[in-house]
Coordinates of C-alpha atoms and ligand atoms in Angstrom, one line a residue:
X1 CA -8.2 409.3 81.2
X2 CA -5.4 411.1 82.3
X3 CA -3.5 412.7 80.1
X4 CA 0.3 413.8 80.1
X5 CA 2.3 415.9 77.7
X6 CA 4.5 414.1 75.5
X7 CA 7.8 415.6 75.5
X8 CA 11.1 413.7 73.7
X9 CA 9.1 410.8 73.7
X10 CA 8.4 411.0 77.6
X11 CA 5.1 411.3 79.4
X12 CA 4.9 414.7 81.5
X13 CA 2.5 415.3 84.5
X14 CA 1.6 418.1 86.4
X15 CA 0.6 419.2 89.4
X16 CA -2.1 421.4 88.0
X17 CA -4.2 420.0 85.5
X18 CA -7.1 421.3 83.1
X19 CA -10.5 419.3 83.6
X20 CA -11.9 418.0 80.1
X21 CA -15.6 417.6 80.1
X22 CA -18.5 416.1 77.8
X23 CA -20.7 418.5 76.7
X24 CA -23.5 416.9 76.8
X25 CA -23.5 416.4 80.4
X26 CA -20.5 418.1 81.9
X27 CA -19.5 415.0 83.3
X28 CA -15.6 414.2 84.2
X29 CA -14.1 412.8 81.0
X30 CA -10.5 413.0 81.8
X31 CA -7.7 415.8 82.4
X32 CA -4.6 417.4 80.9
X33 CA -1.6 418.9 82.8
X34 CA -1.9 423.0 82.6
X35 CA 1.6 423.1 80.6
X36 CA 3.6 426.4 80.7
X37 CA 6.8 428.6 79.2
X38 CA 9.4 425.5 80.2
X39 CA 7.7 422.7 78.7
X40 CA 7.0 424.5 75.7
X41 CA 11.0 425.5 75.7
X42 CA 11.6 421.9 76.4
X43 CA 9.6 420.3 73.9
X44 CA 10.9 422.7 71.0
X45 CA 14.3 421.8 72.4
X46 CA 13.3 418.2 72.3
X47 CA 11.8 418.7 68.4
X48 CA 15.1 420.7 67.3
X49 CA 17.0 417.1 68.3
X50 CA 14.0 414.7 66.7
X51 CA 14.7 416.6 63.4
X52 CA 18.2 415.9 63.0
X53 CA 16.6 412.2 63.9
X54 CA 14.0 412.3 60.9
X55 CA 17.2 413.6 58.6
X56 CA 18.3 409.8 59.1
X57 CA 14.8 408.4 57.4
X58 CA 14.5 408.7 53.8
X59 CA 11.2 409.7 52.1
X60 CA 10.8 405.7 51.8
X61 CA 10.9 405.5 55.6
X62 CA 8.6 408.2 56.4
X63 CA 6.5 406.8 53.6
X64 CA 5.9 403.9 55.5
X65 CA 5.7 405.2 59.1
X66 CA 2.5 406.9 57.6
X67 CA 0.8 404.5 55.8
X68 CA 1.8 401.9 59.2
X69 CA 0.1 405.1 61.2
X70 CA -2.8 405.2 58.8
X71 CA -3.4 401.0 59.3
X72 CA -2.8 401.6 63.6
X73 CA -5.2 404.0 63.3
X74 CA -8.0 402.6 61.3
X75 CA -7.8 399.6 63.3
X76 CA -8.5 401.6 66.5
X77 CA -11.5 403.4 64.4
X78 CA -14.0 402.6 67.4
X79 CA -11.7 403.6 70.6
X80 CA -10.6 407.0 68.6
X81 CA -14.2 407.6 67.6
X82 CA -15.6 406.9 71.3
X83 CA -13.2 409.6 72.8
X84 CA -14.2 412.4 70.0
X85 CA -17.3 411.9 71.1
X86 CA -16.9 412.3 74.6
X87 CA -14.6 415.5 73.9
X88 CA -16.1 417.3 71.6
X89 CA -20.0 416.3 72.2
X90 CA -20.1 415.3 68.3
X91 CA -22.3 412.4 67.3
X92 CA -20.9 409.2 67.1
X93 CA -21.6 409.0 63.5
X94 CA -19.8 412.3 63.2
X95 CA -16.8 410.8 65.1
X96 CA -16.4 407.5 63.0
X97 CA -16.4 410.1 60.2
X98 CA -13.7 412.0 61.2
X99 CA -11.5 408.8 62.0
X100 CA -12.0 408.0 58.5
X101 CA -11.0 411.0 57.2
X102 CA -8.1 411.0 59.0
X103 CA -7.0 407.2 58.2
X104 CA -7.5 409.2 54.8
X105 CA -5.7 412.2 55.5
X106 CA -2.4 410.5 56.7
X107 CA -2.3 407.7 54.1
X108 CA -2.3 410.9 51.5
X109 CA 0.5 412.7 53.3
X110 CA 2.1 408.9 52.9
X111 CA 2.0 409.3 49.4
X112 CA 2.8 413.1 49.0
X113 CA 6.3 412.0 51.3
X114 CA 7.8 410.2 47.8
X115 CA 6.8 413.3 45.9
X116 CA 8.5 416.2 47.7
X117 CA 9.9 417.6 44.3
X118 CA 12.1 420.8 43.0
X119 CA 13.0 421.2 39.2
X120 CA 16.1 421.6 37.5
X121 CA 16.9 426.0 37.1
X122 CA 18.6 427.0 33.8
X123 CA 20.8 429.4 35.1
X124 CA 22.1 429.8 31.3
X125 CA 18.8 431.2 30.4
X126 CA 20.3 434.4 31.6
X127 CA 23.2 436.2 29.7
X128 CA 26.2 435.7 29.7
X129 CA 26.2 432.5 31.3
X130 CA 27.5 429.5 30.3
X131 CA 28.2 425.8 31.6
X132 CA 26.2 426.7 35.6
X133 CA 23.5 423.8 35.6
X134 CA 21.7 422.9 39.0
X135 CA 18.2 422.9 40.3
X136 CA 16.2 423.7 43.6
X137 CA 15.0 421.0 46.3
X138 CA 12.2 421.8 48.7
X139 CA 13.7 421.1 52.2
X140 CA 12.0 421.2 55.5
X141 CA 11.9 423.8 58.3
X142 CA 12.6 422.2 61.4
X143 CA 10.5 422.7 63.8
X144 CA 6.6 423.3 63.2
X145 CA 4.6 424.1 66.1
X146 CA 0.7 422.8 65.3
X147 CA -2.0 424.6 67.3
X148 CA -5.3 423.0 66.6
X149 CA -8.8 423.9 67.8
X150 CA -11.7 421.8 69.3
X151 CA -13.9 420.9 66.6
X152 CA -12.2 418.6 64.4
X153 CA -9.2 417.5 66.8
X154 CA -8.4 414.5 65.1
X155 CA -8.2 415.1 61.2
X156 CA -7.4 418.7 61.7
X157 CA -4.3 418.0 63.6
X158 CA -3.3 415.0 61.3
X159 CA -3.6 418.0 58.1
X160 CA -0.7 419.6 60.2
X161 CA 1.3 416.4 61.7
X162 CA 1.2 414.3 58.4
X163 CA 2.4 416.6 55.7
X164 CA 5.2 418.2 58.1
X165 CA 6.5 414.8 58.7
X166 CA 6.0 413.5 55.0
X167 CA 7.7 416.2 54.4
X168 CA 10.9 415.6 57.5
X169 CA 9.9 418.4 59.8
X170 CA 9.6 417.5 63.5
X171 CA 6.4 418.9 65.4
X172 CA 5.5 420.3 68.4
X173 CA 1.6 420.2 68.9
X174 CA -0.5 421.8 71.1
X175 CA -4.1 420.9 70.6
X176 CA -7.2 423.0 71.9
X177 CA -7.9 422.7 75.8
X178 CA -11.0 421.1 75.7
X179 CA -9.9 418.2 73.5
X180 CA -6.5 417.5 74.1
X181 CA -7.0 413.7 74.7
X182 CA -7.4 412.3 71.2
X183 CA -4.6 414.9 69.9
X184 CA -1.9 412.5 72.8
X185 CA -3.2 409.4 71.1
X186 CA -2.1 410.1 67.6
X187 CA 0.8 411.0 68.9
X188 CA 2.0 408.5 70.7
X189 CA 0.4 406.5 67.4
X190 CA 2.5 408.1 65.1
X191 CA 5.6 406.9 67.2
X192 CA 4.1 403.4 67.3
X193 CA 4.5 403.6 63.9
X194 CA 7.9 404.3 63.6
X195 CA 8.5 408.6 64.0
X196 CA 11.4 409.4 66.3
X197 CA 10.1 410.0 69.4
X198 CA 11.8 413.4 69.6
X199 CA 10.1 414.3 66.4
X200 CA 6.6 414.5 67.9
X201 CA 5.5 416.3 71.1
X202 CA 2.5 417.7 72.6
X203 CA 2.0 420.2 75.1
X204 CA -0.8 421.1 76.3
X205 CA -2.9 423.5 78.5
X206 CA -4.1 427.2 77.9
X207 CA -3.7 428.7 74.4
X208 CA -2.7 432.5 76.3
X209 CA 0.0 430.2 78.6
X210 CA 1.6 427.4 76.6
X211 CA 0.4 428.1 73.5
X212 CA 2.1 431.9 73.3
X213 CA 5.0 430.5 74.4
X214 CA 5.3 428.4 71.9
X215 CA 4.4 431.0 69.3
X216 CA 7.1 433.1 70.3
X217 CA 9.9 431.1 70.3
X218 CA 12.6 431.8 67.8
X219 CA 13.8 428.1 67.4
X220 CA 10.3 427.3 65.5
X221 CA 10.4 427.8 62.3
X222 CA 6.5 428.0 60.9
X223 CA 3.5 428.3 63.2
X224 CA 0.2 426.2 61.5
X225 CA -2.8 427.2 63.0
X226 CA -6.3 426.1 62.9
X227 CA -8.7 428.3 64.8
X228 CA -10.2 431.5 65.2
X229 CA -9.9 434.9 63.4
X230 CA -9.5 436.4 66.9
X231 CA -6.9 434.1 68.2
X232 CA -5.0 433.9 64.4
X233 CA -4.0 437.5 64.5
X234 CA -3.1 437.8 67.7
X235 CA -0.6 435.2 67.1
X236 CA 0.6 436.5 63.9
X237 CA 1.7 439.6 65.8
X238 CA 3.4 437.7 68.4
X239 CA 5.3 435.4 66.7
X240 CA 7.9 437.5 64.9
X241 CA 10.0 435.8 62.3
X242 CA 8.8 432.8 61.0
X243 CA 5.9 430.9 58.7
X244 CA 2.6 431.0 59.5
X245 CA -0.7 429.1 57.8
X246 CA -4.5 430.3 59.4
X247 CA -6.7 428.1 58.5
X248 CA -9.4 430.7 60.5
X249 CA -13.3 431.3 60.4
X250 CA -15.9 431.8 58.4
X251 CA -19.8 432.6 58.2
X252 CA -20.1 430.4 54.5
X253 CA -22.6 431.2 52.2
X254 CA -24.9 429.8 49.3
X255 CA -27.2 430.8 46.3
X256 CA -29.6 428.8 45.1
X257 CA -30.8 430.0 42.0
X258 CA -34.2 430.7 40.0
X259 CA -34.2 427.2 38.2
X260 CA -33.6 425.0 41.0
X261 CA -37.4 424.5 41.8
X262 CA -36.7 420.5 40.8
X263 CA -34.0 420.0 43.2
X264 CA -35.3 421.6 45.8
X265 CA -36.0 418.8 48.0
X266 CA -32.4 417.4 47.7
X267 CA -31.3 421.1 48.2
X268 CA -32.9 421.8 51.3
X269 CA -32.0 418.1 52.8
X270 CA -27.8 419.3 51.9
X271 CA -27.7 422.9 53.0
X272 CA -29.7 421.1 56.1
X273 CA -26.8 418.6 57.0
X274 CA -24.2 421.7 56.1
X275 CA -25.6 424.0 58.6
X276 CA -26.1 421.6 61.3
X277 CA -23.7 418.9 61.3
X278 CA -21.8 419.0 64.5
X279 CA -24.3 421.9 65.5
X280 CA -23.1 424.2 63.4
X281 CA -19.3 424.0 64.6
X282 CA -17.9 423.3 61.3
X283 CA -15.6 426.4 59.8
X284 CA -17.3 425.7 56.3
X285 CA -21.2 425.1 57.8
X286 CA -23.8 426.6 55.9
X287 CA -24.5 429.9 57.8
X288 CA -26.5 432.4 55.4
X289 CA -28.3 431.1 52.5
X290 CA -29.8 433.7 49.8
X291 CA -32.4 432.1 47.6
X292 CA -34.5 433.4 44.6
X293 CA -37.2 435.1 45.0
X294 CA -39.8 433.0 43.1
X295 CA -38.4 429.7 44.8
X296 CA -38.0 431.7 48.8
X297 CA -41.4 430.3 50.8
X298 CA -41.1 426.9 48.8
X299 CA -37.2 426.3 49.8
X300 CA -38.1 426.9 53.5
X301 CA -41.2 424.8 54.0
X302 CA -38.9 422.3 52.8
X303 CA -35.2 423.0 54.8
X304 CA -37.5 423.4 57.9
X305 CA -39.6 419.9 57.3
X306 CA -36.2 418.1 56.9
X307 CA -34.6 420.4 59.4
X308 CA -37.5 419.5 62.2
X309 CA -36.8 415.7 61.5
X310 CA -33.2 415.5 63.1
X311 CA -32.8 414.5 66.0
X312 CA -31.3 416.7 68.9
X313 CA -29.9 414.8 72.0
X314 CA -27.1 412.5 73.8
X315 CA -24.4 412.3 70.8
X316 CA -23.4 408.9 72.1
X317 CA -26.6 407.5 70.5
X318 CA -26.6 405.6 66.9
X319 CA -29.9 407.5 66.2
X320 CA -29.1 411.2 67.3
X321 CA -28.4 413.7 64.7
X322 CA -27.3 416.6 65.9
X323 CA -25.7 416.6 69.6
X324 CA -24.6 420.0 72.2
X325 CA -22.3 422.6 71.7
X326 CA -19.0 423.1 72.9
X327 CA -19.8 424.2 76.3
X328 CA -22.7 426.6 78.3
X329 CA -20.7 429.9 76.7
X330 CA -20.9 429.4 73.7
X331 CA -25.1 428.1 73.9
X332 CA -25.5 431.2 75.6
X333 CA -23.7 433.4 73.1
X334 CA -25.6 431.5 70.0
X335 CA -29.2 432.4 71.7
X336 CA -28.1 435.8 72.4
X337 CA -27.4 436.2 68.6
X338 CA -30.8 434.8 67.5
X339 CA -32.5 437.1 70.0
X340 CA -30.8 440.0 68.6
X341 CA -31.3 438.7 64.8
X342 CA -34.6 438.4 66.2
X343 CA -35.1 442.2 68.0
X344 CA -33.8 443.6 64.0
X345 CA -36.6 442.1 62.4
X346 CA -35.5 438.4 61.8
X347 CA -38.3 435.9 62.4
X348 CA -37.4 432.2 63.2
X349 CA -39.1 429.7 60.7
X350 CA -38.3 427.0 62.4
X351 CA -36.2 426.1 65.8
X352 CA -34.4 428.7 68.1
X353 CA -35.5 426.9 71.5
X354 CA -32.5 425.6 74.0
X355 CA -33.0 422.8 74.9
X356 CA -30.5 422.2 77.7
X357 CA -27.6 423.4 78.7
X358 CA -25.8 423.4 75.7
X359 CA -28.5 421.9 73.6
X360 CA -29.9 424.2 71.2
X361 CA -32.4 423.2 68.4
X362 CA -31.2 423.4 65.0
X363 CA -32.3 427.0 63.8
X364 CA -33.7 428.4 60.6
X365 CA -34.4 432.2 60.6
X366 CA -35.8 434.4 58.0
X367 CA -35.3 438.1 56.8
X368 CA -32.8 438.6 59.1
X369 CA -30.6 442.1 58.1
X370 CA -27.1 441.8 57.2
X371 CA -26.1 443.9 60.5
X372 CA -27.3 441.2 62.9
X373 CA -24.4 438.9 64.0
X374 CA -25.6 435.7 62.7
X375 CA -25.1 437.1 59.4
X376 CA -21.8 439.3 59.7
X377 CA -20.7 437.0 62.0
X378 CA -19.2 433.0 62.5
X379 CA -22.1 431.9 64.6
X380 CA -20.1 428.4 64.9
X381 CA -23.7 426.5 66.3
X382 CA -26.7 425.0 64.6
X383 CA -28.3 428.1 62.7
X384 CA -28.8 429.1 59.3
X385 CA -30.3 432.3 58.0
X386 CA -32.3 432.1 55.0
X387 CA -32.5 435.5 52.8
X388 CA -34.3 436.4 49.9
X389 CA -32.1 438.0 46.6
X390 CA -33.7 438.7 42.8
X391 CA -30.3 438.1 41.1
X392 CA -27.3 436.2 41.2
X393 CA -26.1 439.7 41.4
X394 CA -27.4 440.4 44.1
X395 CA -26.2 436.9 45.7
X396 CA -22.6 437.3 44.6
X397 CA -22.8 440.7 46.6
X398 CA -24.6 439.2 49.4
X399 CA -21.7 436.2 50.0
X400 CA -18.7 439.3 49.4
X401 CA -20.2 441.5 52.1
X402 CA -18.2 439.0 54.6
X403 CA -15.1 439.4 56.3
X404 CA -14.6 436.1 55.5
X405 CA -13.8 434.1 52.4
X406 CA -13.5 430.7 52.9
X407 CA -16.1 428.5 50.5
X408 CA -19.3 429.7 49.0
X409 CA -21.6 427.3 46.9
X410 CA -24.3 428.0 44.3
X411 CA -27.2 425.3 42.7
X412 CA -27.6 426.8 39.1
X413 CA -28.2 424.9 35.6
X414 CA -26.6 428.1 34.0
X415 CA -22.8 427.6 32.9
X416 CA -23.1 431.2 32.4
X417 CA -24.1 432.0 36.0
X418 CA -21.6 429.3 37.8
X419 CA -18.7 430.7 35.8
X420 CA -19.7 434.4 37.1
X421 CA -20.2 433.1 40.7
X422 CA -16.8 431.6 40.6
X423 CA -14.9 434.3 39.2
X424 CA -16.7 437.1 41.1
X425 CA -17.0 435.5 44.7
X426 CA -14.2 436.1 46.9
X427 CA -13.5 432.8 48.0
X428 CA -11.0 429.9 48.3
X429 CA -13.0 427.7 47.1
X430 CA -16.5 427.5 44.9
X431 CA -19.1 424.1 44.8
X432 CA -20.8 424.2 41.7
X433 CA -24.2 422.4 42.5
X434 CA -22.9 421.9 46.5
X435 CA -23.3 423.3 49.3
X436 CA -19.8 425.3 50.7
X437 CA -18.8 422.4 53.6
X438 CA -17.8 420.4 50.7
X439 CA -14.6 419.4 51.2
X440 CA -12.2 416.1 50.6
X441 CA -8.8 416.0 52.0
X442 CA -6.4 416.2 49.3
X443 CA -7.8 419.1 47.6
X444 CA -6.2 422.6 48.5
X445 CA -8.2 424.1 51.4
X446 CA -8.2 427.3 52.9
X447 CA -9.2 431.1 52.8
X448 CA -9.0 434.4 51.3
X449 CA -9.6 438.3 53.4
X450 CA -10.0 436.9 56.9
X451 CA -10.2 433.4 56.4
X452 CA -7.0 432.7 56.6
X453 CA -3.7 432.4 54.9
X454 CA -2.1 429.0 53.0
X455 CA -3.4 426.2 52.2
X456 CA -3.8 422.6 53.5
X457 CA -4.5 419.2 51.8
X458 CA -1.2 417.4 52.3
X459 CA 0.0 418.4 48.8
X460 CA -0.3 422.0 49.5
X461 CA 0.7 422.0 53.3
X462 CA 3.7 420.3 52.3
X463 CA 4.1 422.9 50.3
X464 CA 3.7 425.6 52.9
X465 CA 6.3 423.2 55.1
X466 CA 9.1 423.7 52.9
X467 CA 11.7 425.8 51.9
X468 CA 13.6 426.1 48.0
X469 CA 16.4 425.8 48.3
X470 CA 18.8 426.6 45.2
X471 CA 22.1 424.4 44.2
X472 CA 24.1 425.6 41.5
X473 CA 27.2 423.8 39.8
X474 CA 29.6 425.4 36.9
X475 CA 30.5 422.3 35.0
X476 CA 33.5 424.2 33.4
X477 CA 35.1 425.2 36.5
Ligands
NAD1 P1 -9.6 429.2 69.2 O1 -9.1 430.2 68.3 O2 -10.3 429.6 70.4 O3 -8.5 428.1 69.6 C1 -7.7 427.4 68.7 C2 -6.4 427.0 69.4 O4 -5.6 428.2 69.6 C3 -6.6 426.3 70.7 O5 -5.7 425.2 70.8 C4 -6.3 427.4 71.7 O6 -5.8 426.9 73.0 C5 -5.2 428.1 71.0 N1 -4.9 429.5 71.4 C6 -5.8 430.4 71.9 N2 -5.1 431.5 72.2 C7 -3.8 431.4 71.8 C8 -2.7 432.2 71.9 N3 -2.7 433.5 72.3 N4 -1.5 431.7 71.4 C9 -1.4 430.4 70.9 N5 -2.5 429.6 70.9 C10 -3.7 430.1 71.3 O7 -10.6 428.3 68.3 P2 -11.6 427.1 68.7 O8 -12.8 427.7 69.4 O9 -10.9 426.0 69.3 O10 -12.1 426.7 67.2 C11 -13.2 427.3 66.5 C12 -12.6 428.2 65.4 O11 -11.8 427.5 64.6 C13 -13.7 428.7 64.6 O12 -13.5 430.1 64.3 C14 -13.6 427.9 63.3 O13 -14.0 428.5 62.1 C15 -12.1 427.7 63.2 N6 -11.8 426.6 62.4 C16 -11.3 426.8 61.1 C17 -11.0 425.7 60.3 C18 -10.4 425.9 58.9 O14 -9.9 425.0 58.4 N7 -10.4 427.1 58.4 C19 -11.3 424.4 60.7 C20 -11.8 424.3 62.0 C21 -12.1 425.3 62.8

């Protein structure tokens, strides 16, 4: 395929272009136009004249754009799904997933466009004052520029495009490099479905190129970012005066507790599937898992017996579990970290073999210390570290010795216990009896310390979207 920019409802070539490969076998899958400063100026200038157009549509309208976007797209399940494999190297079961999820995402942001809601202010609550009555409305930005990263490019993009326009903001996206092509799709879906054309635009190309300059310009009103710690402050320190929402990394951890010897089977099987679906590339994965002592050599045998069932190979197959990494730098940066764990005193229990280029076994390692990257890291592949603790003290300070704080989980029958894990882990979000890559799409998402800032789930991100603003009449005037 390829692709184009989509600027004021246009389709926009370039001479240079960014090649897209599968990462499975690096083959051609299509390419994108290596965008720069002007189109990024152009399609914010475009956006600014697409949100006076959305002003025109009521919440009704934009109501039913979505839920006619959310139908389009659900009937295209198979074509969508096809591409995300190709891009991203995920297995096709993982793709129709995400497709799902995102019919699901923008059919909630449908709902949430009928419910953008202020309250009414007694401003003669205050002293003195008598006959002022009013109330606030929450208003859009403008213009939101969306950067989205590889992983998820589909359903993480909708959490941005769907609530902003529920919500009457006009976007300009610019999706991660390597999978830009399903990002131009919904696009030019969501105008299919009604959007002013000038309302959505993508831009695409190189996050240092296109992407900065879309950070830095003044005319954009809130910058939502899904991505990187790395990348997430450098554009908070760029971008002057505006919004921002990080939705950023994490290295998500989990106790399983003393009285879990039962449910250790069905444990092992879930913190299995959390570490290594889409190898590992999943912000919330299960990356370090602490585990009581008097359960430790038990919960292993079993996490590697599941764990040495799935099946590692070509994604586009019905029967593959687990399929490559993003590309050959990051393989080689994931086996350099289980080396290293590895040289510290870690021992792999099961795993840590490449297996092609950007193949890499799913990986269970043991005893690793807390200094070695794969634990004070986001390793973002297919490994989880397995630790041993002798308290849920000791696991609550185990998960908070993270720069991170997106989800932690913890398998307990004690009330007692849950309640402390939840009130003492630094988190944005605690599974009771699941592992941390829990997640639906209309619950609030995101992270505390560097995880992130905000939160999505279209109630929330519209939320984040909007502005009060405050009208005030004095009926005796
Ligand atoms: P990344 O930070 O490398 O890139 C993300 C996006 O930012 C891409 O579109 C990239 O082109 C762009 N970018 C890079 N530099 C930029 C700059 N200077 N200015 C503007 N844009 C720039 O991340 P990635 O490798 O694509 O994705 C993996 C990361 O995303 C992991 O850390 C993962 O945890 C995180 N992630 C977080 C969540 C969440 O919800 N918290 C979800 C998925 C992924």
């Amino acid at each position: 395929m390829k692709g184009y920019m989509l600027i004021g409802g246009k389709r926009v070539f370039k001479k240079e272009e960014i090649e897209i490969t599968f990462p499975y076998d690096n083959s051609l899958v299509g390419t994108i136009p290596r965008g720069d400063e002007k189109d990024a100026e152009l399609a914010v200038e475009a956006a600014e004249l697409g949100f006076k157009k959305l002003k025109e549509m009521t919440p009704y309208d934009r109501f039913r754009a979505l839920e006619r976007a959310a139908r389009l797209l659900s009937r295209r399940s198979k074509e969508f799904a096809q591409l995300l494999t190709l891009e991203v190297g995920k297995t096709i079961k993982e793709a129709m997933g995400e497709v799902g999820r995102a019919v699901n995402t923008i059919t909630l942001s449908a709902e949430e466009a009928k419910r953008v809601l202020g309250e009414e202010v007694r401003f003669d609550a205050a002293p003195g004052v008598k006959g002022k009555v009013g109330f606030y409305r929450r208003v859009p930005l403008g213009v939101i520029g969306c950067i989205t990263p590889f992983n998820f490019p589909l359903n993480l993009t909708c959490h941005k495009v769907a609530p902003a326009l529920a919500a009457g903001n006009s976007v300009v996206i610019k999706p991660s490099e390597n999978t830009s092509l399903t990002v131009i799709k919904l696009a030019e879906l969501l105008i299919e479905a009604g959007f002013p054309p000038e309302a959505v635009n993508v831009i695409t190309g190189y996050g240092e190129e296109v992407g900065d300059a879309l950070v830095r310009n003044e005319k954009v009103r809130m910058i939502t970012f899904t991505g990187s710690v790395e990348t997430g402050k450098v554009i908070m320190k760029r971008g002057g005066l505006k919004k921002y929402a990080m939705e950023l990394g994490s290295n998500a951890g989990v106790y399983v507790d003393s009285d879990q010897r039962e449910k250790l089977s069905l444990i092992a099987q879930k913190v299995a599937l959390g570490g290594f679906t889409l190898a590992g590339q999943v912000c919330i994965s299960v990356q370090r898992v602490f585990v009581h002592k008097d359960l430790y050599e038990d919960f292993l045998e079993k996490l590697c017996a599941f764990t040495q069932r799935l099946k590692v190979g070509d994604p586009r197959r019905e029967d593959v579990d687990v399929g490559p990494v993003i590309d050959k730098g990051a393989a080689d940066r994931i086996m350099e970290w289980i080396e290293e764990a590895v040289s510290l005193g870690g021992e792999v229990a099961c795993g840590g073999r490449r297996l092609g280029e950007t193949l890499i076994e799913p990986t269970v390692l043991k005893g690793v210390p807390r200094q070695a990257k794969v634990v004070s890291k986001e390793v973002f592949g297919p490994v989880i570290v397995v630790n041993q603790v002798s308290s849920l003290e000791e696991a609550i300070e185990a998960i908070n010795d993270s720069p991170y704080g997106l989800q932690a989980g913890i398998f307990t029958n004690s009330l007692k216990g849950a309640l402390k894990f939840s009130e003492e882990v630094e988190c944005g979000g605690i599974m009771v009896n699941e592992i941390p890559t829990f997640r639906v799409d209309q619950m609030p998402y995101g992270g505390v310390k560097e995880s992130g800032i905000g939160r999505e789930g279209p109630k929330f991100a519209i939320e984040e979207m909007t502005e009060i603003k405050t009208i005030c009449f004095d009926s005796s005037f």
